[in-house]
Tab-separated table of N, CA and C in Angstrom:
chain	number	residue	atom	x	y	z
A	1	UNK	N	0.837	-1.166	0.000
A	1	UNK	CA	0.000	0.000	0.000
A	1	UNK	C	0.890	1.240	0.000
A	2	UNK	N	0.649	2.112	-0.647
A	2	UNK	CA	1.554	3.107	-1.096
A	2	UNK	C	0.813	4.474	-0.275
A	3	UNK	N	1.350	5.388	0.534
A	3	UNK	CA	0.975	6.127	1.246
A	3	UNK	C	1.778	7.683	0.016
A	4	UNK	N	0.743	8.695	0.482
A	4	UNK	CA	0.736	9.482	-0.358
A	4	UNK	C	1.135	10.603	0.741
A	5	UNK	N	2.309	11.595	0.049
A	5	UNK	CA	3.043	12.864	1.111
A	5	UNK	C	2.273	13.812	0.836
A	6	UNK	N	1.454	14.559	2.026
A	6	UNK	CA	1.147	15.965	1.490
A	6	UNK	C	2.698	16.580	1.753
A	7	UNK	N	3.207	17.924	0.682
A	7	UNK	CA	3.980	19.269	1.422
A	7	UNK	C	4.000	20.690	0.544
A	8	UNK	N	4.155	20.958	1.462
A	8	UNK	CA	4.417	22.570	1.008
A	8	UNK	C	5.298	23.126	-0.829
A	9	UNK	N	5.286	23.339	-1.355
A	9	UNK	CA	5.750	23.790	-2.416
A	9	UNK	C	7.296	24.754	-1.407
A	10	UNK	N	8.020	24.692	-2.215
A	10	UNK	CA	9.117	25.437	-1.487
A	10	UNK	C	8.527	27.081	-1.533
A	11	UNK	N	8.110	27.686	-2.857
A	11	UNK	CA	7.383	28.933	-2.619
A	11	UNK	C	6.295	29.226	-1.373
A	12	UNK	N	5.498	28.072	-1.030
A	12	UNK	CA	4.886	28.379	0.086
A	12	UNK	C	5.138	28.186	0.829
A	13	UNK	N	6.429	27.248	1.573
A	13	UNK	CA	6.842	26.898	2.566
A	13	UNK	C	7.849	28.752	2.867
A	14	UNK	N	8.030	29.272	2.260
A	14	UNK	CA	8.935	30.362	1.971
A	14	UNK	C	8.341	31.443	2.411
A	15	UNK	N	6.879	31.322	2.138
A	15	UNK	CA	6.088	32.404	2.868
A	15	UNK	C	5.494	32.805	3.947
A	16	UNK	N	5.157	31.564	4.302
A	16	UNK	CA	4.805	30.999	5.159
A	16	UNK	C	5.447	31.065	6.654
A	17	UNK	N	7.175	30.827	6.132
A	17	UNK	CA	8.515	31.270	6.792
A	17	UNK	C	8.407	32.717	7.764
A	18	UNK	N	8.624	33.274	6.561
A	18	UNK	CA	8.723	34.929	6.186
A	18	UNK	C	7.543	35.653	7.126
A	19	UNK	N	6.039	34.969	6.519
A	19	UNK	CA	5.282	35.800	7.755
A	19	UNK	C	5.340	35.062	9.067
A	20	UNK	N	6.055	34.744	9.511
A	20	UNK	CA	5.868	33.618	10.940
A	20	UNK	C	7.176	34.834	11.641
A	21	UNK	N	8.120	34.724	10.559
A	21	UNK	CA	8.864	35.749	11.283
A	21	UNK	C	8.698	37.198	11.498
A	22	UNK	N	8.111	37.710	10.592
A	22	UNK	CA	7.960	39.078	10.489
A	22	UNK	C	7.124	39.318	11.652
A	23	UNK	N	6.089	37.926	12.029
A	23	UNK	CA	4.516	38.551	12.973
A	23	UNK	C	4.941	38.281	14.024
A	24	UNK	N	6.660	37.265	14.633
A	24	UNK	CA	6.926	37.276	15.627
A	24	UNK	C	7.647	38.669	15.857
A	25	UNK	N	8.294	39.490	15.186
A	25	UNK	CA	9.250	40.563	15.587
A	25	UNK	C	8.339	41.590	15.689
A	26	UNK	N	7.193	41.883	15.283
A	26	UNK	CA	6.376	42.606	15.568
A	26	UNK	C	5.915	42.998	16.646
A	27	UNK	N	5.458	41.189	17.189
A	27	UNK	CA	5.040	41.021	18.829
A	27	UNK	C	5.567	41.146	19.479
A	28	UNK	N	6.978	41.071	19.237
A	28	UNK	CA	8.380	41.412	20.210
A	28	UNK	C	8.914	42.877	20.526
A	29	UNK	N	8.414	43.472	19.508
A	29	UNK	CA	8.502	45.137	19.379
A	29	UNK	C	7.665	45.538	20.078
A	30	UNK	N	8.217	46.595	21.107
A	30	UNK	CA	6.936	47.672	21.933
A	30	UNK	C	6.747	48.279	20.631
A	31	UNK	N	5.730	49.165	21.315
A	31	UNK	CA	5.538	50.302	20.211
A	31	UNK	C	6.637	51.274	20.413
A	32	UNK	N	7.155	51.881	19.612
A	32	UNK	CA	7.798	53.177	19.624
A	32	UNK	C	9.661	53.140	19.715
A	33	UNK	N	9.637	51.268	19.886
A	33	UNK	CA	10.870	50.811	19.554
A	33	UNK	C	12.105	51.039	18.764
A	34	UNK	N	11.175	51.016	17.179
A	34	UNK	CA	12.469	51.261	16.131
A	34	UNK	C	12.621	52.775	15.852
A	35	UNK	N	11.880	53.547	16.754
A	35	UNK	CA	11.850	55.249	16.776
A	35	UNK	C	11.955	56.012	17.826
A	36	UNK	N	13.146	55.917	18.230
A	36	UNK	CA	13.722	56.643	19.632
A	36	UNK	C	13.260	57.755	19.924
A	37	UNK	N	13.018	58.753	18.748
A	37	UNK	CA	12.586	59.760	19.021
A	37	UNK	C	10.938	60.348	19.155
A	38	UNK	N	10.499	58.936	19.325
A	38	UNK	CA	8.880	59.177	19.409
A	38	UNK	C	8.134	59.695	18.416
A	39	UNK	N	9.359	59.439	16.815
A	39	UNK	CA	8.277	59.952	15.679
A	39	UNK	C	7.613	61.061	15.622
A	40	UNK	N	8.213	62.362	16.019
A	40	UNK	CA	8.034	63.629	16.185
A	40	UNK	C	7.742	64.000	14.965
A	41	UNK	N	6.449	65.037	14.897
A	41	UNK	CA	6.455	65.494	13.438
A	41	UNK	C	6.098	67.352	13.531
A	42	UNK	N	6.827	67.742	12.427
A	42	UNK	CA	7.029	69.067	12.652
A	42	UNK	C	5.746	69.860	12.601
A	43	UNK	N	5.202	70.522	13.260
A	43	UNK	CA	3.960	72.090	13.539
A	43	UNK	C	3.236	72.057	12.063
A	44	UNK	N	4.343	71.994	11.009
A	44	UNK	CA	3.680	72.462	9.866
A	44	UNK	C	3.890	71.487	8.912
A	45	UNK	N	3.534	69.833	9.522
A	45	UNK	CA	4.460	68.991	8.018
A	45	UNK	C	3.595	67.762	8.958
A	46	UNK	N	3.246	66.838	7.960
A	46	UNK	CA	2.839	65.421	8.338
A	46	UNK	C	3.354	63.947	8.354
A	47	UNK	N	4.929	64.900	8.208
A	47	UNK	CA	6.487	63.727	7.451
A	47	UNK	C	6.942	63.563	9.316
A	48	UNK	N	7.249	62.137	9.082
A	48	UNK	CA	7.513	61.886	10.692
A	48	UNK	C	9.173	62.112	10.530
A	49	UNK	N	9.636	62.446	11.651
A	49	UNK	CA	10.983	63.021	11.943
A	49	UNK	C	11.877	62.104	12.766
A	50	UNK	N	11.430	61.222	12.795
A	50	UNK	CA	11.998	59.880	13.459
A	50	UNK	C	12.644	58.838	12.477
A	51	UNK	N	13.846	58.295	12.970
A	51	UNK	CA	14.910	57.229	11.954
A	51	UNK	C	13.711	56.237	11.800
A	52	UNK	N	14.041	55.516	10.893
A	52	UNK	CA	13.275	54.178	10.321
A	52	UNK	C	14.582	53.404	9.855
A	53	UNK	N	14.034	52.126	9.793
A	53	UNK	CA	15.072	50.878	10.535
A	53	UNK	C	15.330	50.568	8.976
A	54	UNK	N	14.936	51.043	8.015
A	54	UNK	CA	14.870	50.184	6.548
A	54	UNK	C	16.806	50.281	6.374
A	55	UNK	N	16.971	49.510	5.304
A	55	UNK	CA	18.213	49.499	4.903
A	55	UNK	C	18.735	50.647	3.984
A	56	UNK	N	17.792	50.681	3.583
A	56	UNK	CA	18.060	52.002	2.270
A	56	UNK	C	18.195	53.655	3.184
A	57	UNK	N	17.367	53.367	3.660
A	57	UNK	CA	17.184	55.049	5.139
A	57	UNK	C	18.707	55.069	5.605
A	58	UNK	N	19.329	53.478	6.508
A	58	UNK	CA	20.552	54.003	7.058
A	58	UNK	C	21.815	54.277	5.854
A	59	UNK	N	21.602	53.572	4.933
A	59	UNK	CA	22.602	53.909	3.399
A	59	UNK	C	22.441	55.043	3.132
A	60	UNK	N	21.023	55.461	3.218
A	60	UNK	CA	21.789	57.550	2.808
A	60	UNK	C	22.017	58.073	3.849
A	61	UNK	N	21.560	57.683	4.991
A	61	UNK	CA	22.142	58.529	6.284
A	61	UNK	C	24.119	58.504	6.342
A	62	UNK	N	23.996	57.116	6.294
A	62	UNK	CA	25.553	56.977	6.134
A	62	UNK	C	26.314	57.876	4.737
A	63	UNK	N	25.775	57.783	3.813
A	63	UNK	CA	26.753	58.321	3.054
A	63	UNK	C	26.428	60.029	3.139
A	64	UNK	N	25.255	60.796	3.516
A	64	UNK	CA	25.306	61.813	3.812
A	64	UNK	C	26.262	62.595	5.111
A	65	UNK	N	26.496	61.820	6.011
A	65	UNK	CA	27.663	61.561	7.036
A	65	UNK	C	29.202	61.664	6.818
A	66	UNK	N	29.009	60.857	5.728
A	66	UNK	CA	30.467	60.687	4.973
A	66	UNK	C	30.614	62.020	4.424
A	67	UNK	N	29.766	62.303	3.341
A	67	UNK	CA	29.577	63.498	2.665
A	67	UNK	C	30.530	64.713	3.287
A	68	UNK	N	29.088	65.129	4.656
A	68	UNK	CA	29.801	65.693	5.199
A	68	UNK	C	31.365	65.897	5.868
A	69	UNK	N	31.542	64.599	6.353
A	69	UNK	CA	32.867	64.459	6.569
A	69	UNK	C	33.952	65.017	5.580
A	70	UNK	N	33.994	64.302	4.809
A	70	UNK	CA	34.573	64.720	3.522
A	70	UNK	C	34.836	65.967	3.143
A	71	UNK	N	33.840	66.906	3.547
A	71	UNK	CA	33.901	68.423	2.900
A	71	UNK	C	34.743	69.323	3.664
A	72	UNK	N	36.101	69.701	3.863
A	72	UNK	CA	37.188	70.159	4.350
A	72	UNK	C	36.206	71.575	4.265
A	73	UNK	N	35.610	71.920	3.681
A	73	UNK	CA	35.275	73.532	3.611
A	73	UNK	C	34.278	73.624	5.036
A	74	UNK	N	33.838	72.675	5.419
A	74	UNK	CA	32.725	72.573	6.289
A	74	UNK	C	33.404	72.726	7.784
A	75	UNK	N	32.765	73.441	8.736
A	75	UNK	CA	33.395	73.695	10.297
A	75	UNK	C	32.930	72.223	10.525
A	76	UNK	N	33.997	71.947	12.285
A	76	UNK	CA	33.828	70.475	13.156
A	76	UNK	C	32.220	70.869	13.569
A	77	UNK	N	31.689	71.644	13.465
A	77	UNK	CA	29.874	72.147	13.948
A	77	UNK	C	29.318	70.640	12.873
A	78	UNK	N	29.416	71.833	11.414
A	78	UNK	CA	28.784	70.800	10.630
A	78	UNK	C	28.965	69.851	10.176
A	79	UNK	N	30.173	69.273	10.464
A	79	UNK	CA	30.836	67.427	10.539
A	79	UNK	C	29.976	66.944	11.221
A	80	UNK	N	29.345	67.346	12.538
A	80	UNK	CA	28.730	66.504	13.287
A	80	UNK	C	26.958	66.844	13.148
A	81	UNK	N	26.656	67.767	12.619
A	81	UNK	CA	25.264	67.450	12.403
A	81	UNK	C	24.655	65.987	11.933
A	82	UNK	N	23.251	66.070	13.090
A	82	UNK	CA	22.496	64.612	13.336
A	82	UNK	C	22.057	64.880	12.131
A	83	UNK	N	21.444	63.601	11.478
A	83	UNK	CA	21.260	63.232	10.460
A	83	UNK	C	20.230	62.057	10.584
A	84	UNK	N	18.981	62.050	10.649
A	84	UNK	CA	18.208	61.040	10.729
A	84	UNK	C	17.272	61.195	9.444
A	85	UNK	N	17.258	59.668	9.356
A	85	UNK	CA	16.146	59.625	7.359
A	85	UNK	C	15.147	58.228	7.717
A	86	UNK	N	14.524	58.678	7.112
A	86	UNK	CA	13.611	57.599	7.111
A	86	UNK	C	12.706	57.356	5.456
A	87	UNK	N	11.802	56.856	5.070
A	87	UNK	CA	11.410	56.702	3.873
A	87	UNK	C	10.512	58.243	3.660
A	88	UNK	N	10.788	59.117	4.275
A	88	UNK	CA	9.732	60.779	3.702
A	88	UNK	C	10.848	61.600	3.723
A	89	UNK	N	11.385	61.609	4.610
A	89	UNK	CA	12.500	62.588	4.896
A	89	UNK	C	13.833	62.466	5.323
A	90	UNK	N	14.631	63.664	5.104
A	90	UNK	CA	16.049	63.848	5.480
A	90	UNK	C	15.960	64.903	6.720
A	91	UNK	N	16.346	64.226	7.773
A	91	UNK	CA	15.941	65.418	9.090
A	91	UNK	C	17.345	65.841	9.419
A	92	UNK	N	17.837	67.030	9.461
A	92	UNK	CA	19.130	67.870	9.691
A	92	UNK	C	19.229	68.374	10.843
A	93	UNK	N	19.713	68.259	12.007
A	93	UNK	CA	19.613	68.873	13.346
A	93	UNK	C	20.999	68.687	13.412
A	94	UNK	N	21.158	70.226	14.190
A	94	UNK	CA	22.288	71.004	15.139
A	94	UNK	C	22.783	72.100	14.972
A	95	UNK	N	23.385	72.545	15.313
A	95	UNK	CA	24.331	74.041	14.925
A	95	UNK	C	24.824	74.272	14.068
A	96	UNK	N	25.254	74.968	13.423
A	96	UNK	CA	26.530	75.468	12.300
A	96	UNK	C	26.710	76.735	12.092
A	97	UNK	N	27.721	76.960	11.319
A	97	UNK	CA	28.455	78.447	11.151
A	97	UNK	C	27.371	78.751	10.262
A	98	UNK	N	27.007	80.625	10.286
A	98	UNK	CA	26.028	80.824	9.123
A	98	UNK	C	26.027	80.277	8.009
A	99	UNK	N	27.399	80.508	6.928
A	99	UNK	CA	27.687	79.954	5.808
A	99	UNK	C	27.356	78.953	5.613
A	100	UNK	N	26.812	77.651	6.528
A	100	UNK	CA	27.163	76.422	6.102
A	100	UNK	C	25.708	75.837	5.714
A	101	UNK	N	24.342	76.517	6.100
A	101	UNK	CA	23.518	76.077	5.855
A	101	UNK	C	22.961	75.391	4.622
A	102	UNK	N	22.995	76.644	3.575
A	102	UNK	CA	23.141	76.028	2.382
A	102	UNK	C	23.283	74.993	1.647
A	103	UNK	N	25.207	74.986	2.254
A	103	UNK	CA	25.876	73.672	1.327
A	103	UNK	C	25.717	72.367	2.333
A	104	UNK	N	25.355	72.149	3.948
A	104	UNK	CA	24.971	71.054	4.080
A	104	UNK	C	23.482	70.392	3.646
A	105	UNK	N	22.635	71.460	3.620
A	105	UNK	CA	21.340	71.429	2.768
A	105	UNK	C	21.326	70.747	1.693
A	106	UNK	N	22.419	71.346	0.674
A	106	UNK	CA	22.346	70.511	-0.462
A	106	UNK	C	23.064	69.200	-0.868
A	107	UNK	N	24.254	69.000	0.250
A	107	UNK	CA	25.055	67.440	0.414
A	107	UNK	C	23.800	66.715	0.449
A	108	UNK	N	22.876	66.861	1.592
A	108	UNK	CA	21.701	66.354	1.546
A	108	UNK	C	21.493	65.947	0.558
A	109	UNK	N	20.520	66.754	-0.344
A	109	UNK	CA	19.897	66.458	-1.052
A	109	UNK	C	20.409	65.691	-2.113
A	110	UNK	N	21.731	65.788	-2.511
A	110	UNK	CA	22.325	64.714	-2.987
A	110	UNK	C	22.109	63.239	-3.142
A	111	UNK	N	22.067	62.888	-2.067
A	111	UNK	CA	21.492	61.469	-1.910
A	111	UNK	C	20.248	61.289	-1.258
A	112	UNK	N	19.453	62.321	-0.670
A	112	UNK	CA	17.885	62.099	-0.752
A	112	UNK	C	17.055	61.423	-1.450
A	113	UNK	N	17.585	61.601	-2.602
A	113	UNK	CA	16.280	60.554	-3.574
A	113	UNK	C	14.781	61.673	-3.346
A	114	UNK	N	13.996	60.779	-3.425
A	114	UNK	CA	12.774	61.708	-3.644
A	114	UNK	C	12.337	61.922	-2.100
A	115	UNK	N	13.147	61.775	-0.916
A	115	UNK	CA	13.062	62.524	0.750
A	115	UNK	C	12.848	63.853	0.625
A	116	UNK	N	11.578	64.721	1.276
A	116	UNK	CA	12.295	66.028	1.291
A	116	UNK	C	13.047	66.318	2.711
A	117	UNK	N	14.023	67.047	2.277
A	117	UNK	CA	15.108	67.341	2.918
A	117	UNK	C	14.084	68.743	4.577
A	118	UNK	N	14.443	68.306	5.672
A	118	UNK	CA	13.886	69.121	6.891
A	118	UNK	C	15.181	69.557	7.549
A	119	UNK	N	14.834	70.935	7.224
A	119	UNK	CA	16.406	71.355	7.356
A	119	UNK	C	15.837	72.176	8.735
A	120	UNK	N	16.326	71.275	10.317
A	120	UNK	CA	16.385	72.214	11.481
A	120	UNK	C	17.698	72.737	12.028
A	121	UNK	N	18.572	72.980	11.149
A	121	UNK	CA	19.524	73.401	11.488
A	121	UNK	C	19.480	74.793	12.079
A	122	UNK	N	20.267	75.073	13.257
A	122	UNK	CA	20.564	76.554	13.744
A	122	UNK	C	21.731	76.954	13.267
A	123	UNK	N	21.852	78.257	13.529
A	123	UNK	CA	23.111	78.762	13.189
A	123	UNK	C	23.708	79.309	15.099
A	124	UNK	N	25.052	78.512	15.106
A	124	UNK	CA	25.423	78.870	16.551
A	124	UNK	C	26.000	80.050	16.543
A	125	UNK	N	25.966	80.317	18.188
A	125	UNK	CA	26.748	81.972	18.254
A	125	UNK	C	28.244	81.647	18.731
A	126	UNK	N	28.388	82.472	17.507
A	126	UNK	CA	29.914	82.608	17.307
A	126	UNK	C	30.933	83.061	18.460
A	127	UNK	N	30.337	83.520	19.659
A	127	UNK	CA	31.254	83.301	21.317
A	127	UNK	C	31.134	82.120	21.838
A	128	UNK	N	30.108	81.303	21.296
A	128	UNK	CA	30.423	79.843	22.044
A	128	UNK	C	31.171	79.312	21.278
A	129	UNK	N	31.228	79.687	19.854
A	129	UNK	CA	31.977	78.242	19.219
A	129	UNK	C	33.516	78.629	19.181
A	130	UNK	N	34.391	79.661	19.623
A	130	UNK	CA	35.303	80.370	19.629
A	130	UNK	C	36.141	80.444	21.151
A	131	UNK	N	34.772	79.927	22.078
A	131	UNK	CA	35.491	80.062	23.489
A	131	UNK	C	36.072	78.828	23.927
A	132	UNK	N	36.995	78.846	24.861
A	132	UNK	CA	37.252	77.524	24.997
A	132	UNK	C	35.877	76.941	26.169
C-alpha cells in the first residue's frame, strides 16, 4: 500500500517562513521601539521626523555623514550634524556656522532621492563656538 506525502511547495513553505517571522518581531517590538525619538512630526508637516530601521534610510544617512565628513570647507559644527532619514525625509539637526547652511542642505539632497530634505539646522553663536 503506497501512502501518499502531502507538502508545502518550497514557494509556500517560503512564505509561510517569512510571515511567521515578520509577525513574531512585531510582537516582540513595543511600540515606539524602532523610533527613539517618538516619531516627532514638525507644527507644519505630516512627514515623521523619526529614523526608520529600513536598509536604504541608514545607506543615505551613512553616506550623507560621509559626505559631510569629507567636505574640508565645512566647520567640526557641521561634521557633526544629526542626520536622521527615514522613507519621507532627510531630518538635519544642530548648529553650524552661518555659511554652512546652504551647502549642508544641499550634500543632503544629494542622496535624498525623492526625501524632502527638513532642514532644522541653527546657526550657533559665534562666542560659544570660539570660546574655549
Amino acid at each position: 500500500m503506497l501512502k501518499k506525502t502531502v507538502g508545502l511547495s518550497p514557494v509556500t513553505a517560503a512564505v509561510v517562513l517569512c510571515t511567521a517571522i515578520a509577525l513574531s518581531v512585531a510582537a516582540a517590538e513595543p511600540p515606539g521601539a524602532s523610533d527613539p525619538a517618538g516619531n516627532l512630526k514638525p507644527a507644519d508637516s505630516s512627514t515623521p521626523t523619526g529614523p526608520a530601521s529600513d536598509i536604504d534610510d541608514r545607506r543615505v544617512t551613512a553616506e550623507i555623514l560621509q559626505a559631510l565628513l569629507a567636505d574640508k570647507s565645512l566647520s567640526v559644527l557641521a561634521q557633526r550634524v544629526q542626520v536622521v532619514t527615514n522613507q519621507d525625509a532627510v531630518i538635519l539637526r544642530g548648529a553650524v556656522q552661518s555659511g554652512e547652511l546652504d551647502r549642508i542642505e544641499a550634500l543632503a539632497a544629494q542622496y535624498a532621492g525623492s526625501r524632502q530634505i527638513d532642514n532644522q539646522l541653527t546657526v550657533a553663536d559665534q562666542q560659544a563656538v570660539s570660546s574655549p
